[in-house]
mmCIF file of C-alpha atoms and ligand atoms in Angstrom:
data_model
loop_
_atom_site.group_PDB
_atom_site.id
_atom_site.type_symbol
_atom_site.label_atom_id
_atom_site.label_comp_id
_atom_site.label_asym_id
_atom_site.label_seq_id
_atom_site.Cartn_x
_atom_site.Cartn_y
_atom_site.Cartn_z
ATOM 1 C CA MET H 15 44.403 201.573 -98.540
ATOM 2 C CA SER H 16 42.365 199.291 -96.243
ATOM 3 C CA ARG H 17 38.869 200.295 -95.269
ATOM 4 C CA PRO H 18 37.992 200.967 -91.627
ATOM 5 C CA VAL H 19 35.999 198.151 -90.029
ATOM 6 C CA LEU H 20 32.624 198.671 -88.337
ATOM 7 C CA LEU H 21 31.105 196.250 -85.828
ATOM 8 C CA ASP H 22 27.359 195.810 -86.480
ATOM 9 C CA LEU H 23 25.657 194.467 -83.334
ATOM 10 C CA PHE H 24 22.108 193.008 -83.425
ATOM 11 C CA CYS H 25 22.627 192.853 -87.177
ATOM 12 C CA CYS H 26 19.708 190.661 -88.425
ATOM 13 C CA ALA H 27 20.017 190.412 -92.249
ATOM 14 C CA GLY H 28 22.043 193.580 -92.643
ATOM 15 C CA GLY H 29 19.981 196.622 -93.654
ATOM 16 C CA ALA H 30 22.156 198.881 -91.519
ATOM 17 C CA ALA H 31 25.290 196.976 -92.526
ATOM 18 C CA MET H 32 24.786 197.583 -96.237
ATOM 19 C CA GLY H 33 24.616 201.347 -95.782
ATOM 20 C CA TYR H 34 27.869 201.436 -93.829
ATOM 21 C CA TYR H 35 29.489 199.243 -96.478
ATOM 22 C CA ARG H 36 28.338 201.586 -99.240
ATOM 23 C CA ALA H 37 29.711 204.546 -97.302
ATOM 24 C CA GLY H 38 33.163 202.925 -97.236
ATOM 25 C CA PHE H 39 33.390 200.618 -94.205
ATOM 26 C CA ASP H 40 34.071 196.916 -94.105
ATOM 27 C CA VAL H 41 31.418 195.449 -91.817
ATOM 28 C CA VAL H 42 31.271 192.506 -89.388
ATOM 29 C CA GLY H 43 27.862 191.498 -88.022
ATOM 30 C CA VAL H 44 26.788 189.828 -84.768
ATOM 31 C CA ASP H 45 23.383 188.344 -84.009
ATOM 32 C CA LYS H 46 22.134 185.738 -81.554
ATOM 33 C CA ASP H 47 20.294 183.942 -84.375
ATOM 34 C CA PRO H 48 21.705 182.491 -87.599
ATOM 35 C CA GLN H 49 21.582 185.070 -90.398
ATOM 36 C CA PRO H 50 22.140 183.186 -93.657
ATOM 37 C CA ASN H 51 21.280 186.256 -95.736
ATOM 38 C CA TYR H 52 23.667 188.631 -93.948
ATOM 39 C CA PRO H 53 25.872 189.890 -96.793
ATOM 40 C CA PHE H 54 29.115 190.305 -94.824
ATOM 41 C CA LYS H 55 31.274 188.420 -92.304
ATOM 42 C CA PHE H 56 29.000 187.204 -89.512
ATOM 43 C CA HIS H 57 29.335 185.855 -85.956
ATOM 44 C CA ARG H 58 26.495 184.146 -84.157
ATOM 45 C CA ALA H 59 26.905 185.379 -80.578
ATOM 46 C CA ASP H 60 25.382 187.445 -77.822
ATOM 47 C CA ALA H 61 26.014 191.048 -78.873
ATOM 48 C CA LEU H 62 27.065 192.369 -75.477
ATOM 49 C CA ASP H 63 29.342 189.435 -74.798
ATOM 50 C CA PHE H 64 30.947 189.880 -78.241
ATOM 51 C CA VAL H 65 31.559 193.605 -77.838
ATOM 52 C CA SER H 66 33.110 193.106 -74.394
ATOM 53 C CA ARG H 67 35.544 190.554 -75.824
ATOM 54 C CA PHE H 68 36.303 191.870 -79.301
ATOM 55 C CA GLY H 69 34.877 195.410 -79.510
ATOM 56 C CA ALA H 70 38.306 197.054 -79.288
ATOM 57 C CA ASP H 71 39.309 195.421 -82.597
ATOM 58 C CA PHE H 72 36.961 197.713 -84.571
ATOM 59 C CA ASP H 73 37.240 201.306 -85.802
ATOM 60 C CA ALA H 74 33.528 202.137 -85.298
ATOM 61 C CA ARG H 75 30.455 200.445 -83.833
ATOM 62 C CA HIS H 76 26.713 200.314 -84.547
ATOM 63 C CA GLY H 77 23.957 198.632 -82.522
ATOM 64 C CA SER H 78 20.253 198.043 -83.260
ATOM 65 C CA PRO H 79 19.043 196.488 -79.987
ATOM 66 C CA PRO H 80 15.630 194.780 -80.115
ATOM 67 C CA CYS H 81 12.851 197.351 -79.996
ATOM 68 C CA GLN H 82 9.695 195.445 -78.960
ATOM 69 C CA SER H 83 9.730 197.247 -75.597
ATOM 70 C CA PHE H 84 9.021 200.487 -77.370
ATOM 71 C CA THR H 85 6.605 199.494 -80.137
ATOM 72 C CA ALA H 86 3.503 197.261 -80.215
ATOM 73 C CA TYR H 87 4.032 195.782 -76.765
ATOM 74 C CA ARG H 88 4.212 199.215 -75.178
ATOM 75 C CA ARG H 89 1.181 200.448 -77.081
ATOM 76 C CA LYS H 90 -0.791 197.730 -75.318
ATOM 77 C CA GLY H 91 -0.080 199.481 -72.028
ATOM 78 C CA HIS H 92 3.034 197.697 -70.907
ATOM 79 C CA GLY H 93 6.140 199.655 -69.962
ATOM 80 C CA ILE H 94 9.839 199.116 -70.413
ATOM 81 C CA GLY H 95 10.871 196.089 -68.396
ATOM 82 C CA ASP H 96 7.439 194.470 -68.356
ATOM 83 C CA GLY H 97 8.655 191.427 -70.209
ATOM 84 C CA TYR H 98 11.005 192.672 -72.911
ATOM 85 C CA LEU H 99 14.636 193.502 -72.431
ATOM 86 C CA ASN H 100 15.896 197.047 -72.910
ATOM 87 C CA LEU H 101 19.496 196.566 -74.047
ATOM 88 C CA ILE H 102 20.106 200.218 -74.973
ATOM 89 C CA PRO H 103 21.827 201.252 -71.703
ATOM 90 C CA GLU H 104 24.235 198.306 -71.777
ATOM 91 C CA THR H 105 25.002 198.860 -75.460
ATOM 92 C CA ARG H 106 25.697 202.558 -74.817
ATOM 93 C CA GLN H 107 27.920 201.699 -71.852
ATOM 94 C CA ALA H 108 29.902 199.135 -73.832
ATOM 95 C CA PHE H 109 30.402 201.496 -76.788
ATOM 96 C CA SER H 110 31.352 204.438 -74.564
ATOM 97 C CA GLU H 111 34.190 202.469 -72.995
ATOM 98 C CA LEU H 112 35.875 201.976 -76.377
ATOM 99 C CA ASP H 113 37.715 204.383 -78.681
ATOM 100 C CA GLY H 114 36.024 205.396 -81.913
ATOM 101 C CA PRO H 115 32.639 206.642 -83.059
ATOM 102 C CA TRP H 116 29.454 204.696 -82.340
ATOM 103 C CA VAL H 117 25.763 204.748 -83.223
ATOM 104 C CA ILE H 118 22.696 203.180 -81.578
ATOM 105 C CA GLU H 119 19.541 202.926 -83.696
ATOM 106 C CA ASN H 120 15.984 202.463 -82.518
ATOM 107 C CA VAL H 121 12.327 203.408 -82.914
ATOM 108 C CA ALA H 122 10.288 206.350 -81.645
ATOM 109 C CA GLY H 123 9.805 206.119 -77.893
ATOM 110 C CA ALA H 124 13.077 204.333 -77.230
ATOM 111 C CA PRO H 125 15.242 205.889 -74.498
ATOM 112 C CA LEU H 126 17.911 207.309 -76.797
ATOM 113 C CA GLU H 127 19.772 210.525 -75.961
ATOM 114 C CA ASN H 128 20.095 213.479 -78.391
ATOM 115 C CA ALA H 129 19.031 211.281 -81.282
ATOM 116 C CA ILE H 130 18.567 212.404 -84.870
ATOM 117 C CA CYS H 131 15.601 211.099 -86.870
ATOM 118 C CA LEU H 132 15.916 209.800 -90.438
ATOM 119 C CA CYS H 133 12.982 209.319 -92.826
ATOM 120 C CA GLY H 134 12.685 207.455 -96.115
ATOM 121 C CA SER H 135 11.176 210.542 -97.728
ATOM 122 C CA SER H 136 14.525 212.345 -97.424
ATOM 123 C CA PHE H 137 16.182 209.659 -99.517
ATOM 124 C CA GLY H 138 13.585 209.266 -102.281
ATOM 125 C CA LEU H 139 12.240 206.004 -100.814
ATOM 126 C CA ASP H 140 8.566 204.963 -100.817
ATOM 127 C CA VAL H 141 8.604 204.486 -97.027
ATOM 128 C CA ARG H 142 8.749 206.904 -94.105
ATOM 129 C CA ARG H 143 9.982 204.448 -91.469
ATOM 130 C CA HIS H 144 11.244 207.045 -89.022
ATOM 131 C CA ARG H 145 14.239 205.699 -87.124
ATOM 132 C CA TYR H 146 16.280 207.375 -84.418
ATOM 133 C CA PHE H 147 20.067 207.400 -84.080
ATOM 134 C CA GLU H 148 22.041 208.285 -80.976
ATOM 135 C CA SER H 149 25.751 208.747 -81.556
ATOM 136 C CA SER H 150 29.053 209.750 -80.055
ATOM 137 C CA SER H 151 29.310 212.039 -83.108
ATOM 138 C CA ALA H 152 27.333 215.211 -83.812
ATOM 139 C CA LEU H 153 25.301 213.766 -86.688
ATOM 140 C CA THR H 154 23.293 215.890 -89.094
ATOM 141 C CA ALA H 155 19.936 214.798 -90.557
ATOM 142 C CA PRO H 156 18.105 215.950 -93.682
ATOM 143 C CA PRO H 157 14.560 217.110 -92.887
ATOM 144 C CA CYS H 158 11.572 214.886 -93.725
ATOM 145 C CA ASP H 159 10.029 215.717 -97.083
ATOM 146 C CA HIS H 160 6.664 213.935 -97.027
ATOM 147 C CA SER H 161 5.146 216.281 -99.617
ATOM 148 C CA TRP H 162 6.260 214.311 -102.693
ATOM 149 C CA GLN H 163 4.819 211.055 -101.289
ATOM 150 C CA THR H 164 1.401 211.375 -102.912
ATOM 151 C CA PRO H 165 -1.431 208.819 -102.412
ATOM 152 C CA ARG H 166 -0.658 206.036 -104.903
ATOM 153 C CA PHE H 167 -0.288 202.658 -103.162
ATOM 154 C CA ALA H 168 -2.839 199.966 -102.311
ATOM 155 C CA PRO H 169 -4.970 200.933 -99.289
ATOM 156 C CA ALA H 170 -4.372 199.384 -95.895
ATOM 157 C CA THR H 171 -6.733 196.561 -94.893
ATOM 158 C CA ASN H 172 -10.282 197.839 -94.229
ATOM 159 C CA ARG H 173 -9.441 201.257 -95.757
ATOM 160 C CA THR H 174 -10.345 202.804 -99.089
ATOM 161 C CA ASN H 175 -7.860 205.688 -99.265
ATOM 162 C CA LEU H 176 -4.682 205.063 -101.206
ATOM 163 C CA ARG H 177 -1.523 205.032 -99.098
ATOM 164 C CA ARG H 178 1.347 207.444 -99.637
ATOM 165 C CA THR H 179 3.991 204.830 -98.787
ATOM 166 C CA VAL H 180 4.479 201.078 -99.175
ATOM 167 C CA GLU H 181 3.575 198.974 -96.147
ATOM 168 C CA VAL H 182 6.499 196.790 -95.099
ATOM 169 C CA GLY H 183 6.142 193.355 -93.484
ATOM 170 C CA VAL H 184 2.704 192.427 -94.862
ATOM 171 C CA TRP H 185 1.996 189.337 -96.969
ATOM 172 C CA ARG H 186 -0.588 190.922 -99.296
ATOM 173 C CA ILE H 187 1.963 193.240 -100.954
ATOM 174 C CA PRO H 188 4.510 191.597 -103.289
ATOM 175 C CA LEU H 189 7.893 191.197 -101.637
ATOM 176 C CA ALA H 190 9.628 192.849 -104.613
ATOM 177 C CA VAL H 191 7.527 196.000 -104.118
ATOM 178 C CA GLN H 192 8.459 196.164 -100.436
ATOM 179 C CA GLN H 193 12.130 195.495 -101.163
ATOM 180 C CA LYS H 194 12.238 198.288 -103.747
ATOM 181 C CA ALA H 195 10.633 200.705 -101.301
ATOM 182 C CA MET H 196 13.345 199.932 -98.740
ATOM 183 C CA GLY H 197 16.271 199.849 -101.197
ATOM 184 C CA ILE H 198 17.002 196.204 -100.228
ATOM 185 C CA ASP H 199 16.942 193.229 -102.619
ATOM 186 C CA TRP H 200 18.327 190.303 -100.558
ATOM 187 C CA MET H 201 15.904 189.893 -97.639
ATOM 188 C CA THR H 202 12.883 187.772 -96.798
ATOM 189 C CA LEU H 203 9.675 189.458 -95.687
ATOM 190 C CA HIS H 204 10.469 188.944 -92.007
ATOM 191 C CA GLU H 205 14.017 190.235 -92.363
ATOM 192 C CA LEU H 206 12.735 193.262 -94.252
ATOM 193 C CA SER H 207 10.261 194.027 -91.470
ATOM 194 C CA GLU H 208 13.176 194.228 -89.015
ATOM 195 C CA ALA H 209 15.455 196.299 -91.222
ATOM 196 C CA ILE H 210 16.283 199.922 -91.740
ATOM 197 C CA PRO H 211 16.891 201.243 -95.267
ATOM 198 C CA PRO H 212 20.621 201.165 -96.090
ATOM 199 C CA ALA H 213 20.303 204.790 -97.233
ATOM 200 C CA TYR H 214 20.102 205.819 -93.564
ATOM 201 C CA THR H 215 23.406 204.294 -92.534
ATOM 202 C CA GLU H 216 25.103 205.303 -95.771
ATOM 203 C CA TRP H 217 24.264 208.878 -94.753
ATOM 204 C CA ILE H 218 25.556 208.313 -91.213
ATOM 205 C CA GLY H 219 28.551 206.246 -92.294
ATOM 206 C CA SER H 220 29.867 209.070 -94.463
ATOM 207 C CA GLN H 221 29.838 211.332 -91.426
ATOM 208 C CA LEU H 222 31.645 208.745 -89.275
ATOM 209 C CA LEU H 223 34.277 208.296 -91.988
ATOM 210 C CA SER H 224 34.909 212.052 -92.130
ATOM 211 C CA GLU H 225 35.397 212.020 -88.366
ATOM 212 C CA LEU H 226 37.801 209.075 -88.563
ATOM 213 C CA ALA H 227 39.755 210.796 -91.361
ATOM 214 C CA VAL H 228 40.163 213.953 -89.280
ATOM 215 C CA ALA H 229 41.298 211.926 -86.252
ATOM 216 C CA ALA H 230 43.881 209.953 -88.269
HETATM 217 C C1 SAM B 13 15.683 195.076 -85.221
HETATM 218 S S1 SAM B 13 16.738 193.726 -85.635
HETATM 219 C C2 SAM B 13 18.113 194.575 -86.380
HETATM 220 C C3 SAM B 13 17.881 195.023 -87.812
HETATM 221 C C4 SAM B 13 19.113 195.476 -88.556
HETATM 222 N N1 SAM B 13 19.732 196.643 -87.965
HETATM 223 C C5 SAM B 13 18.820 195.804 -90.024
HETATM 224 O O1 SAM B 13 18.820 196.986 -90.406
HETATM 225 O O2 SAM B 13 18.589 194.865 -90.803
HETATM 226 C C6 SAM B 13 17.345 193.219 -84.047
HETATM 227 C C7 SAM B 13 18.158 191.918 -84.042
HETATM 228 O O3 SAM B 13 18.715 191.761 -82.722
HETATM 229 C C8 SAM B 13 18.936 190.390 -82.512
HETATM 230 N N2 SAM B 13 19.192 190.189 -81.079
HETATM 231 C C9 SAM B 13 18.324 190.335 -80.039
HETATM 232 N N3 SAM B 13 18.975 190.136 -78.873
HETATM 233 C C10 SAM B 13 20.268 189.855 -79.162
HETATM 234 C C11 SAM B 13 21.424 189.596 -78.392
HETATM 235 N N4 SAM B 13 21.396 189.574 -77.055
HETATM 236 N N5 SAM B 13 22.600 189.388 -79.031
HETATM 237 C C12 SAM B 13 22.670 189.411 -80.386
HETATM 238 N N6 SAM B 13 21.596 189.655 -81.177
HETATM 239 C C13 SAM B 13 20.413 189.886 -80.576
HETATM 240 C C14 SAM B 13 17.669 189.743 -83.059
HETATM 241 O O4 SAM B 13 17.909 188.372 -83.358
HETATM 242 C C15 SAM B 13 17.389 190.631 -84.303
HETATM 243 O O5 SAM B 13 17.915 189.998 -85.457
#
């Protein structure tokens, strides 16, 4: 039996993609930049243009629009629209116009609606990396379980206390250590810093597949 196909917009090197693949989807990625390490079929294109032209060809859709508006740039006192694009509303609109389940992923502070939060601690990973997921489906989320993440990793710069999790995206920690903490072994440091752990979308993908099976 053929596997359902999921469209992975704003895919980067495929952290989200790998989780959906492991759950049971075939995955096709789209990014505006070349992604030589993306592990599945890939199109270099504008995500919103691609979904408007080809989105109906897919059984399910995921989008991870750029999140700078909501992270460091915002912390410096800038608001949404002060220089960075917020592509969440257009992604939501495009997905809502198509049949089939969809998911939009982003960081804390992003304007997602009724989002669940996933945490590395729930999946036995040495990161917390809270990420938020809005969906057309009523997703469930395991609670955070920070208690087992005891202080045991190299301190952050200018600190003496051991960290409870592995810092991701920093040069002074071996890439292999960061990859292991994320459950990803094919990415560069920069790609890893953009990614979500595949465990998150494997969790979500299983729920989307159950929904698709019921609808079939
Ligand atoms: C946060 S990363 C996605 C990470 C990915 N979900 C993962 O888990 O590995 C966002 C990506 O969006 C891409 N991007 C930004 N604007 C885009 C656009 N208009 N069309 C397609 N890709 C875009 C960037 O090049 C970047 O690779």
